[in-house]
Amino acid sequence: MLELSHVQVFHGPIEAVHGISINVAQGQCVVLLGPNGAGKTSTLSAIAGIAQYRGAINFLGNNLVSASIEDRQRAGIALVPEGRRIFSNLSVRENLVIGAATRNNRSAVLKDIEHWFEAFPVLGERRHQMAGTLSGGEQQMLTIARALMSRPEILLLDEPSLGLAPLICQQVFRLIAELKESGMTILLVEQNVRDALELADYVYLLNTGQVTQEGDHSLFGDDTNLMAELTGIH
Ligand code: ATP
């Protein structure tokens, strides 16, 4: 579904990613792991059209080379950026309406809002509340629900568990697992290695802008040194 071939990502003159190749098949959850500065966010930014890149990014058989951010959203790519960027002064419901900005079938949008309020009861109960008053975990769920409002084919999730208490992390991972079970294709960047590996169909390990290892989660299962390096737990 999504194929990156020899992709280099640039921030101005700085080359953050040096020619990586990554594949995500339909319905898979693929995980990008790696230390800070490895190039994980840069990779997601290139796919979403936010960062400049060289090499090919193909999505559903089309090369995205000349596609704008909006073109990519319309094609079915939704990015949930790091840091829970909600519109704090808008209600939960209004945040979801904004997530559907690329769609013009109003009744379908309203139906989807109700659908996600059922799927995320914690948001449904707070639909008229200002988003800024939600807890960190609720805000993360809102950013994911807002991304889903564009009816994406693939969800790019950048460290959704960052800064959340362990119990709330578990709720967010459960939600991602449910999305996967419902057939959603997911590319997940995570530092929370153990939880991410449980969801992963395939894993790429990035370091200093390069893929250093890849495989299914069993690749990491027996390598306690590697796990320790990635998790910081020795
Ligand atoms: P983290 O977990 O810290 O977010 P990461 O693996 O997502 O790390 P990136 O954020 O993609 O890594 O950063 C990769 C490299 O690109 C780093 O050296 C970083 O300093 C650099 N970089 C990232 N964003 C920019 C930017 N906007 N301008 C300049 N350099 C950047």
Short mmCIF file of C-alpha atoms and ligand atoms in Angstrom, two decimals:
data_model
loop_
_atom_site.label_atom_id
_atom_site.label_comp_id
_atom_site.label_asym_id
_atom_site.label_seq_id
_atom_site.Cartn_x
_atom_site.Cartn_y
_atom_site.Cartn_z
CA MET A 1 0.00 0.00 0.00
CA LEU A 2 2.79 2.39 1.01
CA GLU A 3 6.31 1.98 -0.35
CA LEU A 4 9.30 4.16 0.36
CA SER A 5 12.27 3.53 -1.95
CA HIS A 6 15.65 5.05 -1.13
CA VAL A 7 14.06 8.05 0.57
CA GLN A 8 16.27 10.87 1.82
CA VAL A 9 14.56 13.49 3.99
CA PHE A 10 15.81 17.06 4.32
CA HIS A 11 15.26 19.89 6.77
CA GLY A 12 16.72 22.76 4.78
CA PRO A 13 20.31 21.75 4.07
CA ILE A 14 20.28 18.99 6.72
CA GLU A 15 19.77 15.44 5.50
CA ALA A 16 17.98 13.69 8.37
CA VAL A 17 17.21 10.38 6.61
CA HIS A 18 19.69 8.76 4.26
CA GLY A 19 17.94 6.64 1.68
CA ILE A 20 15.59 4.29 3.55
CA SER A 21 13.23 1.76 2.01
CA ILE A 22 10.07 0.79 3.89
CA ASN A 23 6.94 -1.15 2.95
CA VAL A 24 3.55 -1.16 4.60
CA ALA A 25 1.00 -3.64 3.26
CA GLN A 26 -2.74 -3.10 3.58
CA GLY A 27 -4.06 -3.99 7.03
CA GLN A 28 -0.60 -4.21 8.58
CA CYS A 29 0.71 -2.41 11.61
CA VAL A 30 4.32 -1.51 10.85
CA VAL A 31 6.43 -0.01 13.63
CA LEU A 32 9.42 2.33 13.35
CA LEU A 33 11.69 2.10 16.36
CA GLY A 34 14.89 3.92 17.14
CA PRO A 35 16.57 6.35 19.49
CA ASN A 36 15.97 10.12 19.56
CA GLY A 37 17.11 11.79 16.37
CA ALA A 38 17.03 8.56 14.35
CA GLY A 39 14.76 10.10 11.71
CA LYS A 40 11.39 8.57 12.60
CA THR A 41 9.42 11.83 12.68
CA SER A 42 11.22 13.04 9.55
CA THR A 43 10.10 9.88 7.75
CA LEU A 44 6.44 10.40 8.70
CA SER A 45 6.72 14.08 7.73
CA ALA A 46 7.98 13.15 4.26
CA ILE A 47 5.10 10.72 3.75
CA ALA A 48 2.60 13.39 4.83
CA GLY A 49 4.21 15.93 2.47
CA ILE A 50 5.46 18.21 5.25
CA ALA A 51 9.20 17.58 4.80
CA GLN A 52 11.21 17.70 1.56
CA TYR A 53 12.54 14.39 0.28
CA ARG A 54 14.29 12.64 -2.58
CA GLY A 55 13.57 9.10 -3.66
CA ALA A 56 10.11 7.63 -4.24
CA ILE A 57 7.10 7.43 -1.98
CA ASN A 58 4.34 5.39 -3.62
CA PHE A 59 0.89 5.16 -2.12
CA LEU A 60 -1.80 2.90 -3.57
CA GLY A 61 0.29 2.59 -6.73
CA ASN A 62 0.83 6.34 -7.26
CA ASN A 63 4.09 8.20 -6.85
CA LEU A 64 3.39 11.11 -4.50
CA VAL A 65 6.23 13.23 -5.86
CA SER A 66 4.11 16.23 -6.81
CA ALA A 67 1.29 15.71 -4.28
CA SER A 68 0.66 18.50 -1.75
CA ILE A 69 -0.17 17.87 1.91
CA GLU A 70 -3.89 18.20 1.06
CA ASP A 71 -3.57 15.86 -1.95
CA ARG A 72 -2.04 13.25 0.34
CA GLN A 73 -4.84 13.68 2.88
CA ARG A 74 -7.43 13.27 0.12
CA ALA A 75 -5.58 10.18 -1.11
CA GLY A 76 -6.07 8.65 2.36
CA ILE A 77 -2.97 9.50 4.40
CA ALA A 78 -3.64 10.83 7.91
CA LEU A 79 -0.86 11.94 10.24
CA VAL A 80 -1.31 12.12 14.00
CA PRO A 81 1.68 14.29 14.94
CA GLU A 82 3.64 14.03 18.15
CA GLY A 83 2.42 16.23 20.98
CA ARG A 84 -1.39 16.04 20.82
CA ARG A 85 -2.03 19.14 18.75
CA ILE A 86 -5.70 19.77 19.40
CA PHE A 87 -7.58 23.04 19.06
CA SER A 88 -7.87 23.79 22.79
CA ASN A 89 -10.46 26.54 22.49
CA LEU A 90 -12.81 24.50 20.35
CA SER A 91 -15.12 21.80 21.63
CA VAL A 92 -14.38 18.11 21.21
CA ARG A 93 -17.06 17.94 18.53
CA GLU A 94 -15.68 20.96 16.66
CA ASN A 95 -12.24 19.34 16.64
CA LEU A 96 -13.77 16.33 14.90
CA VAL A 97 -15.57 18.54 12.36
CA ILE A 98 -12.21 20.10 11.46
CA GLY A 99 -10.77 16.62 10.93
CA ALA A 100 -13.29 16.15 8.13
CA ALA A 101 -12.25 19.35 6.29
CA THR A 102 -11.32 17.41 3.13
CA ARG A 103 -14.81 15.83 2.91
CA ASN A 104 -17.95 17.51 1.64
CA ASN A 105 -20.72 15.01 2.38
CA ARG A 106 -22.08 16.67 5.53
CA SER A 107 -24.49 13.93 6.55
CA ALA A 108 -21.76 11.28 6.24
CA VAL A 109 -19.47 13.47 8.37
CA LEU A 110 -22.15 13.86 11.08
CA LYS A 111 -22.71 10.11 11.02
CA ASP A 112 -18.99 9.47 11.46
CA ILE A 113 -18.84 11.89 14.40
CA GLU A 114 -21.55 9.86 16.14
CA HIS A 115 -19.72 6.65 15.23
CA TRP A 116 -16.50 7.84 16.85
CA PHE A 117 -18.38 9.13 19.91
CA GLU A 118 -19.68 5.58 20.34
CA ALA A 119 -16.25 4.06 19.75
CA PHE A 120 -14.62 6.57 22.15
CA PRO A 121 -17.29 7.03 24.85
CA VAL A 122 -14.94 9.22 26.84
CA LEU A 123 -15.10 11.74 23.97
CA GLY A 124 -18.85 11.32 23.46
CA GLU A 125 -19.48 12.25 27.08
CA ARG A 126 -17.37 15.36 26.63
CA ARG A 127 -18.52 16.38 23.15
CA HIS A 128 -19.37 19.98 24.13
CA GLN A 129 -16.40 20.46 26.44
CA MET A 130 -13.45 22.64 25.34
CA ALA A 131 -10.77 20.26 24.11
CA GLY A 132 -8.14 22.03 26.22
CA THR A 133 -9.89 20.82 29.38
CA LEU A 134 -9.40 17.13 28.49
CA SER A 135 -6.74 15.02 30.18
CA GLY A 136 -3.59 14.08 28.24
CA GLY A 137 -4.96 10.64 27.38
CA GLU A 138 -8.31 12.04 26.27
CA GLN A 139 -6.53 14.61 24.10
CA GLN A 140 -4.51 11.84 22.47
CA MET A 141 -7.73 9.94 21.72
CA LEU A 142 -9.19 13.13 20.27
CA THR A 143 -6.20 13.64 17.94
CA ILE A 144 -6.58 10.04 16.73
CA ALA A 145 -10.36 10.36 16.30
CA ARG A 146 -9.85 13.66 14.45
CA ALA A 147 -7.42 11.99 12.05
CA LEU A 148 -9.93 9.18 11.49
CA MET A 149 -12.54 11.77 10.46
CA SER A 150 -10.76 12.12 7.12
CA ARG A 151 -11.59 8.42 6.51
CA PRO A 152 -7.95 7.56 5.92
CA GLU A 153 -6.57 4.45 4.26
CA ILE A 154 -3.46 4.65 6.45
CA LEU A 155 -2.86 6.22 9.85
CA LEU A 156 0.62 7.55 10.64
CA LEU A 157 0.98 7.74 14.43
CA ASP A 158 3.93 9.63 15.90
CA GLU A 159 4.66 8.51 19.48
CA PRO A 160 1.04 8.44 20.66
CA SER A 161 2.03 7.24 24.14
CA LEU A 162 4.59 9.99 24.77
CA GLY A 163 4.15 11.67 28.16
CA LEU A 164 1.13 9.61 29.19
CA ALA A 165 0.80 7.75 32.49
CA PRO A 166 1.24 3.97 32.13
CA LEU A 167 -2.45 3.19 32.61
CA ILE A 168 -3.45 5.75 29.99
CA CYS A 169 -0.76 4.40 27.63
CA GLN A 170 -2.44 1.02 27.89
CA GLN A 171 -5.76 2.57 26.87
CA VAL A 172 -4.14 4.25 23.86
CA PHE A 173 -2.46 0.98 22.81
CA ARG A 174 -5.76 -0.87 23.24
CA LEU A 175 -7.39 1.67 20.95
CA ILE A 176 -4.65 1.22 18.32
CA ALA A 177 -5.09 -2.56 18.60
CA GLU A 178 -8.84 -2.15 18.00
CA LEU A 179 -8.19 0.04 14.96
CA LYS A 180 -5.83 -2.61 13.62
CA GLU A 181 -8.42 -5.33 14.22
CA SER A 182 -10.96 -3.25 12.32
CA GLY A 183 -8.61 -3.41 9.29
CA MET A 184 -6.90 -0.02 9.52
CA THR A 185 -3.38 0.14 8.09
CA ILE A 186 -1.02 1.74 10.60
CA LEU A 187 2.53 3.07 10.55
CA LEU A 188 3.47 3.62 14.18
CA VAL A 189 6.49 5.45 15.60
CA GLU A 190 7.05 4.54 19.24
CA GLN A 191 9.61 4.65 22.01
CA ASN A 192 7.44 2.34 24.08
CA VAL A 193 9.07 -0.70 22.54
CA ARG A 194 7.36 -3.58 24.29
CA ASP A 195 3.82 -2.35 23.68
CA ALA A 196 4.60 -1.38 20.11
CA LEU A 197 6.12 -4.80 19.35
CA GLU A 198 2.92 -6.49 20.50
CA LEU A 199 1.03 -4.66 17.77
CA ALA A 200 3.68 -4.97 15.08
CA ASP A 201 3.40 -7.13 11.99
CA TYR A 202 6.76 -5.81 10.87
CA VAL A 203 9.42 -3.63 12.49
CA TYR A 204 12.09 -1.30 11.15
CA LEU A 205 14.85 -0.15 13.44
CA LEU A 206 16.21 3.27 12.48
CA ASN A 207 19.47 4.74 13.65
CA THR A 208 21.08 7.98 12.46
CA GLY A 209 18.79 8.14 9.46
CA GLN A 210 19.27 4.58 8.26
CA VAL A 211 17.40 1.29 8.64
CA THR A 212 19.79 -0.86 10.67
CA GLN A 213 17.51 -3.88 11.19
CA GLU A 214 14.12 -5.07 10.06
CA GLY A 215 11.89 -8.08 10.53
CA ASP A 216 8.84 -9.31 12.39
CA HIS A 217 8.76 -8.82 16.14
CA SER A 218 10.56 -12.14 16.73
CA LEU A 219 13.66 -10.41 15.32
CA PHE A 220 13.88 -8.53 18.60
CA GLY A 221 12.40 -11.16 20.90
CA ASP A 222 15.60 -13.05 21.73
CA ASP A 223 18.02 -10.18 21.47
CA THR A 224 18.10 -8.97 25.05
CA ASN A 225 20.95 -6.55 24.39
CA LEU A 226 19.04 -4.88 21.61
CA MET A 227 15.86 -4.79 23.68
CA ALA A 228 17.79 -3.25 26.56
CA GLU A 229 19.27 -0.63 24.26
CA LEU A 230 15.84 0.25 22.88
CA THR A 231 13.90 0.19 26.13
CA GLY A 232 16.55 1.41 28.53
CA ILE A 233 15.53 -1.51 30.80
CA HIS A 234 18.53 -3.72 31.62
P1 ATP B 1 12.64 11.94 18.26
O1 ATP B 1 12.23 10.67 18.89
O2 ATP B 1 13.56 12.75 19.12
O3 ATP B 1 11.52 12.75 17.68
P2 ATP B 1 13.24 11.04 15.58
O4 ATP B 1 13.76 9.68 15.36
O5 ATP B 1 11.80 11.29 15.29
O6 ATP B 1 13.59 11.51 17.04
P3 ATP B 1 13.74 13.26 13.84
O7 ATP B 1 12.91 14.19 14.68
O8 ATP B 1 13.21 12.83 12.55
O9 ATP B 1 14.14 11.99 14.71
O10 ATP B 1 15.16 13.96 13.64
C1 ATP B 1 16.17 13.41 12.78
C2 ATP B 1 17.29 14.43 12.63
O11 ATP B 1 16.81 15.57 11.92
C3 ATP B 1 17.82 14.94 13.95
O12 ATP B 1 19.22 15.09 13.82
C4 ATP B 1 17.15 16.27 14.12
O13 ATP B 1 17.96 17.16 14.85
C5 ATP B 1 17.00 16.74 12.67
N1 ATP B 1 15.81 17.59 12.51
C6 ATP B 1 14.54 17.22 12.76
N2 ATP B 1 13.68 18.25 12.48
C7 ATP B 1 14.45 19.28 12.06
C8 ATP B 1 14.18 20.61 11.63
N3 ATP B 1 12.93 21.08 11.56
N4 ATP B 1 15.24 21.39 11.28
C9 ATP B 1 16.49 20.91 11.34
N5 ATP B 1 16.82 19.66 11.73
C10 ATP B 1 15.83 18.85 12.09
#
